[in-house]
Short mmCIF file of C-alpha atoms in Angstrom, two decimals:
data_model
loop_
_atom_site.label_atom_id
_atom_site.label_comp_id
_atom_site.label_asym_id
_atom_site.label_seq_id
_atom_site.Cartn_x
_atom_site.Cartn_y
_atom_site.Cartn_z
CA MET A 1 109.17 116.68 81.34
CA THR A 2 111.26 114.03 83.05
CA ASP A 3 112.49 111.12 80.94
CA ASN A 4 114.19 108.50 83.07
CA THR A 5 116.10 105.53 81.81
CA VAL A 6 114.59 102.59 83.68
CA SER A 7 117.20 100.77 85.73
CA THR A 8 117.48 97.03 85.40
CA PRO A 9 116.96 94.84 88.47
CA ASP A 10 120.70 94.12 88.53
CA GLN A 11 121.58 97.81 88.42
CA LEU A 12 119.13 98.50 91.22
CA ARG A 13 120.54 95.66 93.31
CA GLN A 14 124.11 96.91 92.91
CA ARG A 15 123.22 100.51 93.80
CA PHE A 16 120.94 99.45 96.66
CA GLU A 17 123.68 97.30 98.18
CA ALA A 18 126.20 100.12 97.73
CA VAL A 19 123.93 102.55 99.60
CA GLU A 20 123.36 100.04 102.39
CA GLN A 21 127.12 99.63 102.67
CA ARG A 22 127.57 103.40 102.90
CA ILE A 23 125.03 103.49 105.73
CA GLN A 24 126.79 100.65 107.54
CA GLN A 25 130.17 102.33 107.20
CA ALA A 26 128.83 105.70 108.34
CA THR A 27 127.06 104.31 111.39
CA ALA A 28 130.19 102.35 112.34
CA ALA A 29 132.36 105.45 111.96
CA CYS A 30 129.99 107.40 114.24
CA GLN A 31 129.67 104.51 116.71
CA ARG A 32 125.97 104.09 116.04
CA GLU A 33 123.95 100.93 115.51
CA THR A 34 123.26 100.19 111.83
CA ASP A 35 119.56 99.73 112.49
CA SER A 36 119.33 103.22 114.00
CA VAL A 37 119.16 104.64 110.45
CA GLU A 38 116.36 103.78 108.00
CA LEU A 39 116.62 104.07 104.25
CA LEU A 40 113.84 105.93 102.44
CA ALA A 41 114.04 105.21 98.70
CA VAL A 42 112.92 108.36 96.87
CA SER A 43 110.98 106.91 93.96
CA LYS A 44 109.48 110.04 92.40
CA THR A 45 109.27 109.72 88.59
CA ARG A 46 110.46 106.11 88.79
CA SER A 47 108.52 103.17 87.42
CA ARG A 48 106.41 100.69 89.30
CA GLU A 49 108.70 97.93 87.98
CA GLU A 50 111.69 99.57 89.65
CA ILE A 51 109.80 99.86 92.92
CA ARG A 52 108.80 96.20 92.69
CA ALA A 53 112.43 95.23 92.10
CA LEU A 54 113.58 97.15 95.16
CA ALA A 55 110.76 95.71 97.26
CA ALA A 56 111.97 92.24 96.25
CA LEU A 57 115.34 93.17 97.77
CA GLY A 58 113.67 94.02 101.06
CA GLN A 59 113.14 97.79 100.74
CA ARG A 60 109.83 98.79 102.34
CA MET A 61 109.91 102.60 102.64
CA PHE A 62 109.37 104.74 99.53
CA GLY A 63 109.19 108.53 99.25
CA GLU A 64 107.14 110.43 96.67
CA ASN A 65 106.94 114.13 95.78
CA TYR A 66 104.16 114.28 93.20
CA LEU A 67 100.73 113.46 94.55
CA GLN A 68 98.84 112.06 91.55
CA GLU A 69 101.79 109.95 90.45
CA ALA A 70 102.19 108.67 94.00
CA ILE A 71 98.54 107.72 94.45
CA SER A 72 98.64 105.70 91.22
CA LYS A 73 101.66 103.78 92.49
CA ILE A 74 100.19 103.25 95.94
CA GLU A 75 97.00 101.81 94.47
CA GLN A 76 98.69 99.63 91.87
CA LEU A 77 101.30 98.29 94.31
CA ALA A 78 98.91 97.81 97.24
CA GLU A 79 99.58 94.08 97.51
CA LEU A 80 103.24 94.77 98.40
CA ASN A 81 102.18 96.44 101.68
CA LEU A 82 104.82 99.15 101.40
CA CYS A 83 105.26 102.17 103.68
CA TRP A 84 104.66 105.38 101.72
CA HIS A 85 106.14 108.74 102.68
CA PHE A 86 105.06 112.06 101.15
CA ILE A 87 108.09 114.34 100.91
CA GLY A 88 106.90 117.02 98.46
CA ARG A 89 105.53 120.49 98.99
CA ILE A 90 102.03 120.43 100.49
CA GLN A 91 99.16 122.41 98.96
CA SER A 92 96.02 123.14 100.96
CA ASN A 93 93.74 121.64 98.30
CA LYS A 94 95.76 118.40 98.32
CA THR A 95 95.79 117.60 102.03
CA ARG A 96 92.84 115.18 101.92
CA PRO A 97 94.39 112.69 99.46
CA ILE A 98 97.69 112.94 101.33
CA ALA A 99 95.91 112.15 104.60
CA GLU A 100 94.04 109.27 102.98
CA HIS A 101 96.95 107.52 101.24
CA PHE A 102 100.24 108.02 103.08
CA ASP A 103 101.80 106.61 106.24
CA TRP A 104 104.24 109.50 106.76
CA VAL A 105 104.53 113.15 105.70
CA HIS A 106 107.99 114.72 105.98
CA SER A 107 107.25 118.18 104.62
CA VAL A 108 104.82 119.73 107.11
CA ALA A 109 105.67 123.43 107.23
CA SER A 110 102.32 124.91 108.25
CA LEU A 111 100.07 124.43 111.26
CA LYS A 112 97.13 125.02 108.92
CA HIS A 113 98.21 122.07 106.76
CA ALA A 114 98.77 119.87 109.81
CA THR A 115 95.30 120.72 111.11
CA ARG A 116 93.74 119.76 107.78
CA LEU A 117 95.75 116.51 107.69
CA SER A 118 94.54 115.68 111.20
CA GLN A 119 90.90 116.45 110.39
CA GLN A 120 91.00 114.53 107.09
CA ARG A 121 92.85 111.41 108.29
CA PRO A 122 90.31 108.54 108.03
CA GLU A 123 89.22 107.11 111.37
CA GLY A 124 89.96 103.57 110.24
CA MET A 125 93.63 104.34 109.65
CA SER A 126 96.37 104.71 112.24
CA PRO A 127 97.41 108.30 113.04
CA LEU A 128 99.53 109.96 110.37
CA ASN A 129 103.23 110.22 111.21
CA ILE A 130 104.63 113.64 110.42
CA CYS A 131 107.96 115.44 110.48
CA LEU A 132 107.99 119.21 110.82
CA GLN A 133 110.10 120.91 108.16
CA VAL A 134 112.68 123.36 109.44
CA ASN A 135 114.32 125.98 107.24
CA THR A 136 117.77 125.59 108.77
CA SER A 137 119.47 127.61 106.03
CA GLY A 138 117.21 130.66 106.26
CA GLU A 139 116.46 130.67 102.52
CA ALA A 140 113.47 132.85 101.65
CA SER A 141 112.49 130.55 98.79
CA LYS A 142 112.38 127.41 100.91
CA ASP A 143 109.45 126.11 102.96
CA GLY A 144 109.85 125.36 106.63
CA HIS A 145 109.57 126.95 110.05
CA SER A 146 112.41 128.96 111.46
CA PRO A 147 113.83 127.37 114.63
CA GLU A 148 112.30 130.16 116.72
CA GLU A 149 108.87 129.81 115.14
CA LEU A 150 108.86 126.05 115.54
CA ALA A 151 109.57 126.28 119.26
CA GLN A 152 106.46 128.46 119.65
CA LEU A 153 104.18 126.29 117.46
CA LEU A 154 105.23 122.80 118.54
CA PRO A 155 102.70 122.53 121.43
CA ALA A 156 99.85 123.31 119.00
CA TYR A 157 101.07 120.64 116.58
CA GLN A 158 101.23 118.11 119.38
CA GLN A 159 97.60 118.71 120.36
CA LEU A 160 96.22 117.58 116.99
CA ASP A 161 94.34 114.29 117.24
CA ARG A 162 94.98 112.24 114.12
CA ILE A 163 98.66 112.95 113.62
CA ILE A 164 101.80 112.10 115.56
CA VAL A 165 104.75 114.49 115.46
CA ARG A 166 107.62 112.04 115.06
CA GLY A 167 110.43 114.52 114.54
CA LEU A 168 112.02 117.12 112.28
CA MET A 169 113.11 117.36 108.65
CA THR A 170 115.40 119.70 106.74
CA ILE A 171 116.75 120.18 103.22
CA PRO A 172 120.15 121.86 103.54
CA ALA A 173 121.15 124.51 101.05
CA PRO A 174 124.33 124.11 98.98
CA VAL A 175 127.19 125.59 100.97
CA ALA A 176 130.25 127.51 99.88
CA GLU A 177 133.66 125.88 100.26
CA THR A 178 134.41 128.16 103.21
CA GLU A 179 131.31 127.02 105.12
CA ASP A 180 130.77 123.95 107.24
CA PRO A 181 128.74 121.48 105.10
CA LYS A 182 127.25 120.06 108.28
CA GLN A 183 125.91 123.39 109.55
CA SER A 184 122.24 122.80 108.70
CA LEU A 185 122.43 119.20 109.86
CA LYS A 186 123.95 120.20 113.18
CA LEU A 187 121.31 122.88 113.68
CA LEU A 188 118.46 120.40 113.22
CA HIS A 189 120.04 118.01 115.72
CA ILE A 190 120.52 120.78 118.27
CA LEU A 191 116.95 122.01 117.77
CA ARG A 192 115.54 118.53 118.31
CA ASP A 193 117.53 118.15 121.52
CA GLN A 194 116.17 121.49 122.75
CA LEU A 195 112.53 120.64 121.96
CA LYS A 196 112.26 116.98 122.90
CA THR A 197 110.53 115.91 126.08
CA ALA A 198 110.02 112.63 127.90
CA ASP A 199 106.49 112.44 126.46
CA ASN A 200 107.61 113.30 122.94
CA PRO A 201 111.28 112.50 122.26
CA LEU A 202 111.06 113.63 118.61
CA ASN A 203 113.18 110.62 117.77
CA THR A 204 113.06 111.06 113.99
CA LEU A 205 115.53 113.27 112.16
CA SER A 206 114.84 113.14 108.42
CA MET A 207 117.95 114.50 106.76
CA GLY A 208 120.63 113.32 104.38
CA MET A 209 120.45 112.56 100.68
CA SER A 210 122.67 110.85 98.12
CA ASP A 211 125.51 113.37 98.41
CA ASP A 212 125.59 113.90 102.16
CA LEU A 213 124.18 110.82 103.86
CA GLU A 214 127.43 110.18 105.78
CA ASP A 215 127.46 113.70 107.26
CA ALA A 216 123.77 113.41 108.11
CA ILE A 217 124.22 110.09 109.88
CA CYS A 218 127.08 111.46 111.94
CA GLU A 219 124.81 114.36 112.94
CA GLY A 220 122.06 112.02 114.14
CA SER A 221 119.86 111.35 111.11
CA THR A 222 117.46 108.46 111.56
CA ILE A 223 115.98 108.52 108.02
CA VAL A 224 118.09 109.23 104.94
CA ARG A 225 116.19 110.10 101.75
CA ILE A 226 118.05 108.52 98.83
CA GLY A 227 117.02 108.79 95.18
CA THR A 228 119.83 109.17 92.65
CA ALA A 229 122.27 106.84 94.41
CA ILE A 230 119.71 104.03 94.10
CA PHE A 231 117.79 104.75 90.90
CA GLY A 232 120.48 106.53 88.92
CA PRO A 233 120.46 110.09 87.53
CA ARG A 234 117.33 111.70 86.16
CA ASN A 235 117.36 113.16 82.68
CA TYR A 236 115.40 116.36 82.16
CA ASN A 237 114.18 117.41 78.71
#
């Protein structure tokens, strides 16, 4: 059970501004435009009041891992017109509510799941934006296509009607001190450059979290997924 201490609006403002400053400094250091990187606030297990406070500061993109919790927030905060991103593990029996409620899905690691999302996306909604998850670290316990597998499957993903493949996502594994901490990030960038075409530039790279957002930005990230650095640490009982 997760028991979070709710952050005050002032605490959220200070952390939010600090993260924005980190993004500005990182983009400047890498000679990129600040607006080339979007901030996704990872709000899983956080309260609706905290989300409202961040929305009042101008944050529009929120990422959720847990489906039922997310749907409750989406419905109760509908008047804020936020952009909701599903970033959790996808289960086949949960694809319909994901397709019906979210604007983006970052964790697509199965053509079967993508096909279901496409078929179940309501006609009255715009196509669902997706990122294909890549297992850049080769961990057996982690979801995601291998780079070789993704290259073979990408054309099939791109033929689905009610989704748009916007780019790639990865969750790097912790690295040993002797390893390059940017290795997984570099691999995702290289893979995107190999797979992109004029018709589909795959211009989204979803990578970088609270501890490594600077490295991710320097390796081409366009969406950084930030939770702890904005909301504070989570306490687990």
